[in-house]
Amino acid sequence: MPQDIFQNIGKILITEEQIKAKIAELGKIISNDYRDKNLLMVGVLKGSVVFMTDLMRALDINCKIDFMAVSSYGSGTKSTGNVNILMDLRKDVAGYDVLIAEDILDSGVTLSKVKELILSRKPASLKIATLLDKPSRRKVPLQTDYTGFVIPDEFVVGYGLDFDEDYRNLPYIGVLKPEAYEKHE
Ligand code: IMP
Ligand code: MG
């Protein structure tokens, strides 16, 4: 892997500072909403890890965590529509106030599937927090309860989001130059 790969970032859409400020804000709201509850934060691997680990440290209440892994994308930039559960939760969510943490709500296919699965296991409540929301691409009617940023229809990477498994460790949200993914499609 050539190490100049970050040169494929055309522009920074959301800076590290903007993300930090937004997560502090979300952390306060979520702490207040869950103060008397039994919060279990569920991360959807892998894209959510950076957001989730920052968000959980922005809370001033206790939370438990668990993870599940799903796949819907191939290596391209559009959802295939098929959602596969690659790894299920370890915890029985019954009785917990579950908050799903995700990197982005795009077509909604992935999260609606995850939501349906968790609801079938009778949590005390279920809400969704995503760092990003791309409402223009929605195929399934779904809304988040906590959203960091609403973004236009551009393929973004960084802060957990990948293109073909790269760029996840960038500390900001960037837009790839089109030539960086066109050759893959
Ligand atoms: P959905 O099922 O179309 O809502 O897709 C959700 C998943 O697709 C997210 O968890 C991401 O992993 C991925 N995804 C959607 N949009 C983007 C993007 O702009 N950049 C990187 N990954 C994305
Ligand atoms: Mg993901």
Short mmCIF file of C-alpha atoms and ligand atoms in Angstrom, two decimals, residues 44-48 70 72-73 76-81 83 102-112 132 134 137-139 142 151-158 160-163 168 174, ligand 1:
data_model
loop_
_atom_site.label_atom_id
_atom_site.label_comp_id
_atom_site.label_asym_id
_atom_site.label_seq_id
_atom_site.Cartn_x
_atom_site.Cartn_y
_atom_site.Cartn_z
CA VAL A 44 -21.81 -1.62 14.34
CA LEU A 45 -18.35 -2.72 13.23
CA LYS A 46 -16.19 -1.52 11.81
CA GLY A 47 -17.18 1.97 10.78
CA SER A 48 -18.59 3.02 14.16
CA VAL A 70 -22.59 -6.52 9.43
CA SER A 72 -23.64 -4.56 3.07
CA TYR A 73 -21.03 -2.92 0.90
CA GLY A 76 -17.44 -0.06 -4.10
CA THR A 77 -19.19 3.08 -2.94
CA LYS A 78 -22.83 1.91 -3.21
CA SER A 79 -24.70 -0.43 -0.88
CA THR A 80 -25.43 -3.86 -2.36
CA GLY A 81 -28.73 -3.99 -0.49
CA VAL A 83 -27.07 -7.10 4.78
CA GLU A 102 -23.12 4.02 13.63
CA ASP A 103 -20.82 6.02 11.43
CA ILE A 104 -23.39 7.05 8.83
CA LEU A 105 -27.03 6.62 7.90
CA ASP A 106 -27.07 6.44 4.11
CA SER A 107 -29.66 4.30 2.29
CA GLY A 108 -30.86 3.06 5.69
CA VAL A 109 -30.73 -0.58 4.61
CA THR A 110 -28.07 -1.58 7.13
CA LEU A 111 -29.48 0.19 10.16
CA SER A 112 -33.08 -0.86 9.53
CA LEU A 132 -23.31 11.44 9.78
CA LYS A 134 -26.98 11.53 4.16
CA ARG A 137 -29.84 8.76 -0.44
CA ARG A 138 -32.44 7.14 1.79
CA LYS A 139 -34.14 4.02 0.37
CA LEU A 142 -35.48 5.64 8.89
CA ILE A 151 -23.99 15.88 4.79
CA PRO A 152 -24.58 16.14 1.04
CA ASP A 153 -24.44 13.15 -1.29
CA GLU A 154 -20.68 12.75 -1.43
CA PHE A 155 -18.67 9.67 -0.61
CA VAL A 156 -16.74 10.44 2.54
CA VAL A 157 -13.92 8.68 4.39
CA GLY A 158 -12.08 9.03 7.68
CA GLY A 160 -13.98 5.25 10.97
CA LEU A 161 -15.41 5.43 7.46
CA ASP A 162 -13.52 3.56 4.78
CA PHE A 163 -13.17 3.12 1.10
CA ARG A 168 -10.49 4.74 8.59
CA GLY A 174 -12.78 13.95 4.00
P1 IMP B 1 -26.65 2.07 4.27
O1 IMP B 1 -27.08 0.65 4.48
O2 IMP B 1 -26.71 2.45 2.80
O3 IMP B 1 -27.34 3.09 5.13
O4 IMP B 1 -25.11 2.10 4.53
C1 IMP B 1 -24.56 2.19 5.76
C2 IMP B 1 -23.11 1.78 5.71
O5 IMP B 1 -22.53 2.06 4.44
C3 IMP B 1 -22.33 2.60 6.68
O6 IMP B 1 -22.26 1.96 7.91
C4 IMP B 1 -20.99 2.73 6.01
O7 IMP B 1 -20.17 1.66 6.39
C5 IMP B 1 -21.27 2.66 4.55
N1 IMP B 1 -21.31 3.99 3.90
C6 IMP B 1 -22.38 4.70 3.50
N2 IMP B 1 -22.03 5.89 2.98
C7 IMP B 1 -20.68 5.94 3.07
C8 IMP B 1 -19.70 6.94 2.71
O8 IMP B 1 -19.98 8.05 2.21
N3 IMP B 1 -18.42 6.62 2.97
C9 IMP B 1 -18.02 5.43 3.53
N4 IMP B 1 -18.91 4.48 3.89
C10 IMP B 1 -20.21 4.73 3.65
#
